Short mmCIF file of C-alpha atoms in Angstrom, two decimals:
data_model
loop_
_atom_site.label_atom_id
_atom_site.label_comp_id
_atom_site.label_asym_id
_atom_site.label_seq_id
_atom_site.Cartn_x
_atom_site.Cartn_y
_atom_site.Cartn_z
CA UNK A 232 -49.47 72.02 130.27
CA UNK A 233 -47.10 72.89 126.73
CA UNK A 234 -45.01 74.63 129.48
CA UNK A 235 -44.57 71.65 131.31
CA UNK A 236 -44.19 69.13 128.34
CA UNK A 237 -41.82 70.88 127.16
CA UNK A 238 -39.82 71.17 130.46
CA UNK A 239 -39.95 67.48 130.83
CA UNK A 240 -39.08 67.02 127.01
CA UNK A 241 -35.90 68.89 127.55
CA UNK A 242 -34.85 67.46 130.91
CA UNK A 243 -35.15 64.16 129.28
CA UNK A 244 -33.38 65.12 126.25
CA UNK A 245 -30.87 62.68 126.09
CA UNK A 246 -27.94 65.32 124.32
CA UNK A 247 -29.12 67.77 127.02
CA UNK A 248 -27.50 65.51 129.71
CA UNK A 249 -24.66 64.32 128.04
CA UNK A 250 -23.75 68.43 127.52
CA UNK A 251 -23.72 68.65 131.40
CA UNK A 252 -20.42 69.57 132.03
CA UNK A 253 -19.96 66.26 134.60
CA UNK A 254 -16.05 66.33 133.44
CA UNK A 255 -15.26 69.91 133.88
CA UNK A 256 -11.87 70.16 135.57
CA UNK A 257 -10.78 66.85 134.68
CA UNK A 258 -7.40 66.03 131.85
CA UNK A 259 -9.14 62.17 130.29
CA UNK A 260 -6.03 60.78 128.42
CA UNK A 261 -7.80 58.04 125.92
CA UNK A 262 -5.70 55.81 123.60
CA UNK A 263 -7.47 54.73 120.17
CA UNK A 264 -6.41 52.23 116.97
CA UNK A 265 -4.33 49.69 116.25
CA UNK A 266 -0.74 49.48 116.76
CA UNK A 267 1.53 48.49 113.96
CA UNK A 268 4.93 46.32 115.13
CA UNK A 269 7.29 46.47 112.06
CA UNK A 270 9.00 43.21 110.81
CA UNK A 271 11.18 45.55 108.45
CA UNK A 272 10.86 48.85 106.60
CA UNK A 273 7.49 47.90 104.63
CA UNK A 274 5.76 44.88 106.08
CA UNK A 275 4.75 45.04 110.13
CA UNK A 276 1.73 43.23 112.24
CA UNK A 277 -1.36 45.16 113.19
CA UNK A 278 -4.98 44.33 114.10
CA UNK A 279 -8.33 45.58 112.86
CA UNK A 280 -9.32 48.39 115.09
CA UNK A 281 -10.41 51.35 113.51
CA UNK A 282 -9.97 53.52 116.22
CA UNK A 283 -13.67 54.60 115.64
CA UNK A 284 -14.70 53.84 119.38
CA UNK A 285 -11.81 55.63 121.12
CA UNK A 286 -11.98 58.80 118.83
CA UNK A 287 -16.15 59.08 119.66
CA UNK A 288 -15.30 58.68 123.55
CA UNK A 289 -12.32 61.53 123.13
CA UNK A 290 -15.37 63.53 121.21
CA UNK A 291 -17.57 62.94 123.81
CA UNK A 292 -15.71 63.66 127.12
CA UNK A 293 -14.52 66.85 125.52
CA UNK A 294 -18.11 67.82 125.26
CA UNK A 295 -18.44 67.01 128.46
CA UNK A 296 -16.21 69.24 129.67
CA UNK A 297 -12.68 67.45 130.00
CA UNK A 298 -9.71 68.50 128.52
CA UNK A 299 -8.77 65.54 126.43
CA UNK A 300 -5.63 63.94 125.50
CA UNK A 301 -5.81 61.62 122.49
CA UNK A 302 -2.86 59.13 121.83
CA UNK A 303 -4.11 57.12 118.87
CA UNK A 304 -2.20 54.79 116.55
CA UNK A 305 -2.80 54.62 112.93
CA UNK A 306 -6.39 55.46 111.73
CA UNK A 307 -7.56 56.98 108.92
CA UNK A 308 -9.60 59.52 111.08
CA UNK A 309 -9.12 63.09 111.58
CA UNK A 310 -7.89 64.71 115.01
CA UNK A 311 -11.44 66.01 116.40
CA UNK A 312 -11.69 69.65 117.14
CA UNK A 313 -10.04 71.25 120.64
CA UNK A 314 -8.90 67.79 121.45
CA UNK A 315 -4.86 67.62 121.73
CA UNK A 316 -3.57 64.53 119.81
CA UNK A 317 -0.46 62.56 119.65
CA UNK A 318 0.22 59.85 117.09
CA UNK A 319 2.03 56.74 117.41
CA UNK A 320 2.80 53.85 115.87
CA UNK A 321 4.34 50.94 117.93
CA UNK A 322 3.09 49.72 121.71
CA UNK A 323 6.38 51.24 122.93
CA UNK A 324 5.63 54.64 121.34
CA UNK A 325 2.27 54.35 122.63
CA UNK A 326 3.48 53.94 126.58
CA UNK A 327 6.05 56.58 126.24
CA UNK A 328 3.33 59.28 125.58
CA UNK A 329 0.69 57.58 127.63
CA UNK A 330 3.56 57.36 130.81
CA UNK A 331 4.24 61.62 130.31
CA UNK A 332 0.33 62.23 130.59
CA UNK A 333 -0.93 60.00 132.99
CA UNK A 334 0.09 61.73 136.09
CA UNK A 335 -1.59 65.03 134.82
CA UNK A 336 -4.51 62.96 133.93
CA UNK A 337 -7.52 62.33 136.31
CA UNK A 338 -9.00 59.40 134.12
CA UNK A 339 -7.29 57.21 131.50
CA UNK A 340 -9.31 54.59 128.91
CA UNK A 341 -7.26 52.48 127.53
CA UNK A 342 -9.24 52.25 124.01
CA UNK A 343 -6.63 51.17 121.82
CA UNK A 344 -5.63 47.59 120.60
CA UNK A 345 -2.43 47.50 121.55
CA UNK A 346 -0.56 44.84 119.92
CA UNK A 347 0.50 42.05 122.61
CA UNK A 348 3.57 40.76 120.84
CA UNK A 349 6.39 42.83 118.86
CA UNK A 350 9.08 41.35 116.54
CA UNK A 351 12.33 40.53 118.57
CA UNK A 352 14.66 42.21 115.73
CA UNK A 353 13.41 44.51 113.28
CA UNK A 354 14.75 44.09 110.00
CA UNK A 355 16.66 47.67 108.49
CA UNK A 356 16.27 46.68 105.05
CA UNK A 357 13.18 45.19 103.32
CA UNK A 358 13.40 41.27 103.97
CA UNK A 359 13.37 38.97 101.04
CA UNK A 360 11.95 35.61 100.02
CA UNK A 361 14.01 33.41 101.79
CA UNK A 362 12.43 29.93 100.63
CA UNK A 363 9.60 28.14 101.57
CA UNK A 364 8.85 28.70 105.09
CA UNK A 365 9.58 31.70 107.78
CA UNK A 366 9.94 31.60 111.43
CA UNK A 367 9.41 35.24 113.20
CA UNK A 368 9.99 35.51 116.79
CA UNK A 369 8.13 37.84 118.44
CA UNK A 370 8.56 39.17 122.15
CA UNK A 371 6.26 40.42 123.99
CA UNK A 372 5.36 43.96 124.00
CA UNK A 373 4.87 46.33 127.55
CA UNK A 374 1.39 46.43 128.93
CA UNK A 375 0.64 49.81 128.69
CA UNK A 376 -2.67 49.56 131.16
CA UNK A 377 -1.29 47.60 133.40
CA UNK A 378 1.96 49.29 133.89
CA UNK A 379 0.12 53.07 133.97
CA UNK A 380 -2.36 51.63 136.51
CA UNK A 381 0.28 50.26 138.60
CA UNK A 382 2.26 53.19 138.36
CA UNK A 383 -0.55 55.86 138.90
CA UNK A 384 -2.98 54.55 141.87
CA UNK A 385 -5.22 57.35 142.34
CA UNK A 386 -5.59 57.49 138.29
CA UNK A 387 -9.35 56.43 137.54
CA UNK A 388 -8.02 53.02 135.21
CA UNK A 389 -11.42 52.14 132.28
CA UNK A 390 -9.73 49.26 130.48
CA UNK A 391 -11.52 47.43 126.95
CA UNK A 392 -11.87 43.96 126.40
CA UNK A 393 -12.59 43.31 122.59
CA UNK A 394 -12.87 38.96 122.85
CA UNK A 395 -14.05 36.65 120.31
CA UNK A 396 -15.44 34.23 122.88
CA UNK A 397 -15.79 33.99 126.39
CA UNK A 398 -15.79 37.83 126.54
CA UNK A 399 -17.11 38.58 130.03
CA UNK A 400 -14.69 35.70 131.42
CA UNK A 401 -11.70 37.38 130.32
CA UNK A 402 -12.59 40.55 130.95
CA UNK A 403 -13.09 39.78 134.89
CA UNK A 404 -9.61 38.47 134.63
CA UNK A 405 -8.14 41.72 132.93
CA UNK A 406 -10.16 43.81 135.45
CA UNK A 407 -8.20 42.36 138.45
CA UNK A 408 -5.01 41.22 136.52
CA UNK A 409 -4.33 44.86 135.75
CA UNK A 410 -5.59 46.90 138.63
CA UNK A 411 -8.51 48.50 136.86
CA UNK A 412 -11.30 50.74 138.35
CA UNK A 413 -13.47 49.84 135.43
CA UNK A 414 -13.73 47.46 132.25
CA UNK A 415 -15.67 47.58 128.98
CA UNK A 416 -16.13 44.03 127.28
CA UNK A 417 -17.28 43.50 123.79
CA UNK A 418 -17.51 41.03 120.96
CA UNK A 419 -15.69 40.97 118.14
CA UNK A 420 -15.64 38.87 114.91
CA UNK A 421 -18.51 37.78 113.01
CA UNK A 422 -19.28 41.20 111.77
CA UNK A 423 -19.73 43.04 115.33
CA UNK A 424 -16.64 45.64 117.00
CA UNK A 425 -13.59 46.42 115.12
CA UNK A 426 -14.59 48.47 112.02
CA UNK A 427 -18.00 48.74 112.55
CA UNK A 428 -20.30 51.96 113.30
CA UNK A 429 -22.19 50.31 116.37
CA UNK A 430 -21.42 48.59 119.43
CA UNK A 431 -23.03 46.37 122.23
CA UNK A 432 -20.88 46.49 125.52
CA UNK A 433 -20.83 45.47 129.04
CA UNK A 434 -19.50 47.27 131.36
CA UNK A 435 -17.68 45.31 135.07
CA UNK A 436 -15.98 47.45 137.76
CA UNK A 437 -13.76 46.63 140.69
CA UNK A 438 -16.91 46.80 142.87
CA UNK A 439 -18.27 43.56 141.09
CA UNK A 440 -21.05 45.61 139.21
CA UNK A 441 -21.81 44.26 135.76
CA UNK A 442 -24.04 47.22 133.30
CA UNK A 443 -25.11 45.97 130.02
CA UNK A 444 -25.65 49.27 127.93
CA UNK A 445 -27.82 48.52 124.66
CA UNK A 446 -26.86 47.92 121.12
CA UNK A 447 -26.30 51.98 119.72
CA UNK A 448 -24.05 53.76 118.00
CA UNK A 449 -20.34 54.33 119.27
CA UNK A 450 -21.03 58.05 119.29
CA UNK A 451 -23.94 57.78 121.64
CA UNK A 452 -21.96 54.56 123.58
CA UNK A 453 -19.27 57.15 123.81
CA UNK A 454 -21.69 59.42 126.04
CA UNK A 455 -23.31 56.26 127.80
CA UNK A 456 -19.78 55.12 128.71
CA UNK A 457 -18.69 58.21 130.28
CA UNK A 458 -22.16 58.33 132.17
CA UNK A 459 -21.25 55.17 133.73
CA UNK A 460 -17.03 55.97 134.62
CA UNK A 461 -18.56 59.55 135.96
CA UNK A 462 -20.93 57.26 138.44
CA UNK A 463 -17.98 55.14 139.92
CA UNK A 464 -15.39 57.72 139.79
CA UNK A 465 -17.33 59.50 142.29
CA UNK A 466 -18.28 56.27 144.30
CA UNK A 467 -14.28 55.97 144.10
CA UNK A 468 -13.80 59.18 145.60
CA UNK A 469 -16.29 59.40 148.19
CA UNK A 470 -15.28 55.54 149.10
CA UNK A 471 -11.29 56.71 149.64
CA UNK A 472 -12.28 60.19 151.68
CA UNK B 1476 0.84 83.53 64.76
CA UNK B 1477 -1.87 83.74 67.25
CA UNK B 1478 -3.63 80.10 65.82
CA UNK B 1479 -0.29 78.61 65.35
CA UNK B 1480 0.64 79.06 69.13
CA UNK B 1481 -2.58 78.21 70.56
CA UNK B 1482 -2.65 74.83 67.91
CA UNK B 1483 1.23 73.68 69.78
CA UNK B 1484 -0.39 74.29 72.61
CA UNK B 1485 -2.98 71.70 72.11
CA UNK B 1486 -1.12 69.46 70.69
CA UNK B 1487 1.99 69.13 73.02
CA UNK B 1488 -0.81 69.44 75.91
CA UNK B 1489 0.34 66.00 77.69
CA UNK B 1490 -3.64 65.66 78.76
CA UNK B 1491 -4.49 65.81 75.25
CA UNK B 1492 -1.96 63.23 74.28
CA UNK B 1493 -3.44 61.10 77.40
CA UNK B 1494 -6.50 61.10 75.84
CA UNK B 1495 -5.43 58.86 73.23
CA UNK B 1496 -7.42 56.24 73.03
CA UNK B 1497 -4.33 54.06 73.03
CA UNK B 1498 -5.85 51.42 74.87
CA UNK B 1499 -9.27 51.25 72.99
CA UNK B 1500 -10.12 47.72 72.31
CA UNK B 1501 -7.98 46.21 75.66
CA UNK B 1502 -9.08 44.73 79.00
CA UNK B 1503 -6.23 45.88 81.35
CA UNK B 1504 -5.87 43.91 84.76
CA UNK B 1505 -4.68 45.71 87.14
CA UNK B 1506 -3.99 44.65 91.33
CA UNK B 1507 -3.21 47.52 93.93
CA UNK B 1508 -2.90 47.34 97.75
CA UNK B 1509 -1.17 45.18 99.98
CA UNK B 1510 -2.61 41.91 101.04
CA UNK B 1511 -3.45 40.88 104.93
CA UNK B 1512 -2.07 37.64 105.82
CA UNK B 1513 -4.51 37.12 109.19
CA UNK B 1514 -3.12 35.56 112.62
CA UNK B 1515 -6.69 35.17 113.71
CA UNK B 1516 -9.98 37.18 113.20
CA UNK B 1517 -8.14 39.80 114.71
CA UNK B 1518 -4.50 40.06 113.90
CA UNK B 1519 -3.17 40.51 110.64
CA UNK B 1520 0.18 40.51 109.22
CA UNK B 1521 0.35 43.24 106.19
CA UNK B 1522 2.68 46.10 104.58
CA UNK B 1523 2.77 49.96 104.04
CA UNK B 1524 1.29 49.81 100.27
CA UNK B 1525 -1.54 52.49 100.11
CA UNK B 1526 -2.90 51.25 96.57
CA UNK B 1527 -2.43 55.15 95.37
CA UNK B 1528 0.08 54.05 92.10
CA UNK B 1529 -2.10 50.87 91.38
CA UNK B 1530 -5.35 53.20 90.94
CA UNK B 1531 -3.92 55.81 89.62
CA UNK B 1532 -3.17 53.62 86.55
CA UNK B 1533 -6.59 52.07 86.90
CA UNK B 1534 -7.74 55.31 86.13
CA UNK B 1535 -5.39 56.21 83.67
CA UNK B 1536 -6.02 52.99 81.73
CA UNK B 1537 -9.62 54.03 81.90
CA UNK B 1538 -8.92 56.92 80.35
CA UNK B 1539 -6.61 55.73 77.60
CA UNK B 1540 -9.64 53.57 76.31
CA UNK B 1541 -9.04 50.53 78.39
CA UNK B 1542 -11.76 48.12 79.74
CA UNK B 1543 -10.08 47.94 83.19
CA UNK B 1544 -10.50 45.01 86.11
CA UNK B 1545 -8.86 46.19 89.20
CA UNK B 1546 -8.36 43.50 91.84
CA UNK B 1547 -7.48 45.50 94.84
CA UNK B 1548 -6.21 44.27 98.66
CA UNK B 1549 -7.58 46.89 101.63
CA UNK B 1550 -7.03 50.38 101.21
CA UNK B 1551 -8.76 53.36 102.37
CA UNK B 1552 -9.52 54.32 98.07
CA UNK B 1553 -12.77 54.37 96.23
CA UNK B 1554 -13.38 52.35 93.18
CA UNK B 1555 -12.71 54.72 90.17
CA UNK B 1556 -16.02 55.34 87.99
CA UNK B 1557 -16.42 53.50 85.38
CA UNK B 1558 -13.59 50.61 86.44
CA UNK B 1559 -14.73 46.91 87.86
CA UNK B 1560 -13.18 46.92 90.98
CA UNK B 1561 -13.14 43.02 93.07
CA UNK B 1562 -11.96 43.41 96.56
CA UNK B 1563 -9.76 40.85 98.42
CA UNK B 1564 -8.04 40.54 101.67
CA UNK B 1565 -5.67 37.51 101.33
CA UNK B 1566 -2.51 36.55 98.49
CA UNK B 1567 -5.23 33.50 98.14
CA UNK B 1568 -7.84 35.35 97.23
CA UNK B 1569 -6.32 37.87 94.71
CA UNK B 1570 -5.21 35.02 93.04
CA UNK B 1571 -8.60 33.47 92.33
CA UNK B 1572 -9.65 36.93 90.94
CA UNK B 1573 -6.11 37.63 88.92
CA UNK B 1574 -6.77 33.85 87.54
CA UNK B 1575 -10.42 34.30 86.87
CA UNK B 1576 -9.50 37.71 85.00
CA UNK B 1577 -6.12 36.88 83.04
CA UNK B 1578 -7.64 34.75 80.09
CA UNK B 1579 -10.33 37.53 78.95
CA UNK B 1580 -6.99 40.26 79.11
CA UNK B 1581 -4.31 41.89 77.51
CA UNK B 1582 -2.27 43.57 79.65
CA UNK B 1583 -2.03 42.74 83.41
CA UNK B 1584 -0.12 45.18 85.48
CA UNK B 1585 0.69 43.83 88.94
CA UNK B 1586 1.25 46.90 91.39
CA UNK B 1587 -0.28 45.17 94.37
CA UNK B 1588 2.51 44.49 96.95
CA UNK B 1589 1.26 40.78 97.85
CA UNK B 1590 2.47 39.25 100.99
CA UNK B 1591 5.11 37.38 100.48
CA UNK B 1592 4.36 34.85 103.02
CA UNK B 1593 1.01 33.65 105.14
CA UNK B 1594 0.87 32.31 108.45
CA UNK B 1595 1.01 28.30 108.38
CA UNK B 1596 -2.19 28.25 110.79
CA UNK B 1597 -4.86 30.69 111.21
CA UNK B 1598 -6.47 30.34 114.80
CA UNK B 1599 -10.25 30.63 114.50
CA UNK B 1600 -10.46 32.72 118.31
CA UNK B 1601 -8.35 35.59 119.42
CA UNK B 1602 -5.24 34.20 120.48
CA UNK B 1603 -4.51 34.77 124.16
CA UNK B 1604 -0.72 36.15 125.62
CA UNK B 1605 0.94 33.38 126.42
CA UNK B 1606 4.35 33.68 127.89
CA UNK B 1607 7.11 36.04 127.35
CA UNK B 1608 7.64 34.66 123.49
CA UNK B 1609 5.78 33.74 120.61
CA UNK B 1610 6.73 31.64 117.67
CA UNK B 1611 5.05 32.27 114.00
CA UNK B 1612 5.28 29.98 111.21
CA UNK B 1613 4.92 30.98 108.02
CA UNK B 1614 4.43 29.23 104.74
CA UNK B 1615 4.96 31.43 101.03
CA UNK B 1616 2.33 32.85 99.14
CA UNK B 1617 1.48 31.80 95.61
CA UNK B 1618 3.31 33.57 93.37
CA UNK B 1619 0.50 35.76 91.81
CA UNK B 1620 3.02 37.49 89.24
CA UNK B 1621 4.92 34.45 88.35
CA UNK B 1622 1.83 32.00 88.00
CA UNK B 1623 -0.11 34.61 85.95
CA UNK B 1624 2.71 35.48 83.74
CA UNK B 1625 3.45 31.82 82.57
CA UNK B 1626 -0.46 30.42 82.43
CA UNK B 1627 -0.97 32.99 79.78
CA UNK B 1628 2.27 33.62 77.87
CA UNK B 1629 -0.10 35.95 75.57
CA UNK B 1630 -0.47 38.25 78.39
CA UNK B 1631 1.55 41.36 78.28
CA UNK B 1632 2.93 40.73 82.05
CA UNK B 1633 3.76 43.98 83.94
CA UNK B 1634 5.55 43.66 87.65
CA UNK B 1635 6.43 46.41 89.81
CA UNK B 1636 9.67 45.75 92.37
CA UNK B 1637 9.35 48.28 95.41
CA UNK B 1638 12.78 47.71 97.22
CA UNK B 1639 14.61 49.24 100.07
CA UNK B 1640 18.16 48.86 98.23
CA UNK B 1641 19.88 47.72 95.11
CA UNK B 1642 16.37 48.37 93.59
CA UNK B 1643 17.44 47.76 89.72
CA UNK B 1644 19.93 44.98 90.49
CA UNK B 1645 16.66 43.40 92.22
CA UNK B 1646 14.39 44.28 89.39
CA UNK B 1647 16.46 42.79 86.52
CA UNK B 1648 16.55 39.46 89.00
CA UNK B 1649 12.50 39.84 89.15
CA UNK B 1650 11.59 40.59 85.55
CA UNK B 1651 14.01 37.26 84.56
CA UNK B 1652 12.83 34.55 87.41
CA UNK B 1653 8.78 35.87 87.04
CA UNK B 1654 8.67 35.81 82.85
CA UNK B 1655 7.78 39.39 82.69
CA UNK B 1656 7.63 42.29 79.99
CA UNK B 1657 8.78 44.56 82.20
CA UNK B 1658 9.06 45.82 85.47
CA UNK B 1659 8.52 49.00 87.54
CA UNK B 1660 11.20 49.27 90.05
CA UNK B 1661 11.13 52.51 93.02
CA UNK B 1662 12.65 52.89 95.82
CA UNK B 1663 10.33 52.57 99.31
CA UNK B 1664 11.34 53.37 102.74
CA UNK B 1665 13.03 56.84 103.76
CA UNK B 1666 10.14 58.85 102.77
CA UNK B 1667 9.71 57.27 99.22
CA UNK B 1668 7.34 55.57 97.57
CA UNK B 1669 4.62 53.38 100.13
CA UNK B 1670 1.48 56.31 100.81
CA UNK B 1671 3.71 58.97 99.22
CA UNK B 1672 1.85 60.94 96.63
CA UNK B 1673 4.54 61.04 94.00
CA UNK B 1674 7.20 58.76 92.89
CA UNK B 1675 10.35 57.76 90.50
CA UNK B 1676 10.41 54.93 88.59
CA UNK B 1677 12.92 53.00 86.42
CA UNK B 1678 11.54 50.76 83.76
CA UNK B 1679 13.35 47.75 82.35
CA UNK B 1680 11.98 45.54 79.70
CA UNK B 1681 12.68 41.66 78.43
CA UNK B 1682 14.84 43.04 75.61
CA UNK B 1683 17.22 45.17 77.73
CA UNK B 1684 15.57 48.19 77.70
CA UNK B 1685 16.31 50.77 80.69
CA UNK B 1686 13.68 53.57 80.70
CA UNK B 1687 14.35 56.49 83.76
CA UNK B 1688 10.88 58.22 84.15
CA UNK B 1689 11.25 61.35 86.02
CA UNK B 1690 9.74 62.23 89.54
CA UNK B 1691 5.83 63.35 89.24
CA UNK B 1692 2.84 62.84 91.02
CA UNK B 1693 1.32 59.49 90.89
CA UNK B 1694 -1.30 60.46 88.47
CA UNK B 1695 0.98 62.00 86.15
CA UNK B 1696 3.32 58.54 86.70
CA UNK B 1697 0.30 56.72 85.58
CA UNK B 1698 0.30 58.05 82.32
CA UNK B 1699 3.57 58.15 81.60
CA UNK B 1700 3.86 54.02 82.68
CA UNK B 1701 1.25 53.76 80.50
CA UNK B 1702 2.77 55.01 77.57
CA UNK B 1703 5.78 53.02 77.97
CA UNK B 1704 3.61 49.80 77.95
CA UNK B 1705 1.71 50.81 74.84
CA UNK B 1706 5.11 51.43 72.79
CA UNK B 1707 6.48 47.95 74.07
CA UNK B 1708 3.02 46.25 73.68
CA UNK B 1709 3.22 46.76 69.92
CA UNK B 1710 6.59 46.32 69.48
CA UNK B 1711 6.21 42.67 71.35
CA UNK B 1712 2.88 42.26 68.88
CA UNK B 1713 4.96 43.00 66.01
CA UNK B 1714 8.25 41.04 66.79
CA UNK B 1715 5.59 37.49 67.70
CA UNK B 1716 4.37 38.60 63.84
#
């Protein structure tokens, strides 16, 4: 009877599965962080990702067996170990190395918050007070998941939809706007996402499944996530052969 | 010969000097970090100042005898022991501090790099893409520096002018139009100053004065800015006497 408890206490242990190997074989390119779109030398635009929940999915797929490809914008975290990282800084630095890994890659998740707008002339020298109002024009920047879905059809596509309101509406839209196999919405503002240690996410695929995963910790969402894109990426499969 | 060497030592030891308690019996006010200037509760528009020079004379202060307030925008730095440290996000809000601050101080040295300008309407949701172009108004920022300096003409005003080009010529215009003591001017961009570790300086003063501190480490810098204020503190005491 010990024997057996502890069997069952170790087939149920919850890092025990996540260190199955389910992603041996397979090159996950993951982008992470904010982007930053300069207005000049010293002032640019940005948003309030941390990066945290990218970085802890790149941590976790690696433990799961993938090589991992990490293109993250500014962050203040470290590179995590025997994961290959590239840093960036603008959207358009961001596609460039996303665009050369993606067709080595067997599954991409889009992670980062890619700015949607960019200025429409960057300033060389630092801008000065030019009285009492401004008026920036802004263009708007390439989709990066869109455009490496489009381009790479058989690429397994997990977008993130980080909304303020109406989160699971937009994220259906994104899903289908941008060709994705898989999308994971979440709330932000009001204290919950960007900068924060835990998450609560729900998860829609192209199928028209909807998973809610629990409130928990982006490290151990990280592991829960992959769980669920190693599910449909073999549903994928087995659905085109 | 052996006590004589070892006394010079001590006594041209520049951490010794430091250790004056030059600043006993002041409350220094000091403001690091850039400001954010949000879009929405997502989107922010900000600058490349890391807060490193602003704390580093926090600290020095501190250590010079100083009772030092630091009002300080996001950065990725601890609050120095020993130091009251109020964090802000906004121009708006560093103001309210500053002002709450300025009466009960001495000296207020303003290395923040505030945002020059805010957006004319904050949207209270995540703004959605819409269309190929986007159009942002912006209104200016108070002018912490200038609306500090002349509410409390007693205050021993301190600016710092981080410029891309013609950085003195830009300085003298600063230190005249803003009422100040003096001002810090360094050169950014290239490499320089912004999240660098050490830095030049130039400091000019009210009565003409044209001080070139050599390049050092931002600690070292501290001091050494430091100094300079304490020799034209008393020298402004003594000329109002």
């Amino acid at each position: 009877a010990i024997f057996e408890a502890v069997t069952t206490h170790f087939t149920s242990n919850s890092e025990n599965k996540q260190l199955d190997q389910k992603l041996a074989g397979h090159q996950v390119l993951i982008t992470a962080g904010p982007t930053r779109e300069p207005l000049d030398p010293v002032r640019y635009l940005t948003n309030r990702s941390s990066g945290k929940m990218g970085y802890a999915i790149a941590e976790a797929a690696q433990k799961m067996g993938a090589d991992v490809v990490l293109v993250s914008g500014p962050t203040n975290l470290d590179c995590p170990d025997q994961i290959s990282c590239i840093r960036v800084e603008t959207a358009e630095e961001m596609l460039k190395a996303v665009s050369a890994e993606a067709s080595k890659s067997t599954i991409f998740i889009s992670a980062a918050a890619v700015a949607d707008y960019r200025l429409k002339e960057v300033a060389t020298k630092k801008m000065k007070k030019q009285g009492s109002s401004l008026h920036l024009e802004l263009e708007q920047n390439p989709d990066i998941l869109a455009t490496t879905s489009k381009a790479n059809p058989d690429l397994f596509t997990v977008g993130f939809a980080a909304e303020t309101n109406d989160v699971i509406e937009y994220a259906m839209g994104k899903l289908k706007r941008k060709q994705l196999n898989m999308i994971v919405a979440n709330q932000v503002g009001g204290g919950k996402g960007f900068d924060k240690d835990s998450n609560q996410v729900d998860i829609l695929t192209d199928g028209g499944d909807h998973i809610s995963l629990p409130e928990t910790s982006k490290q151990q969402l990280a592991f829960d996530i992959l769980d669920v894109v190693c599910q449909f990426y073999s549903k994928d499969q087995s659905n085109k052969s």
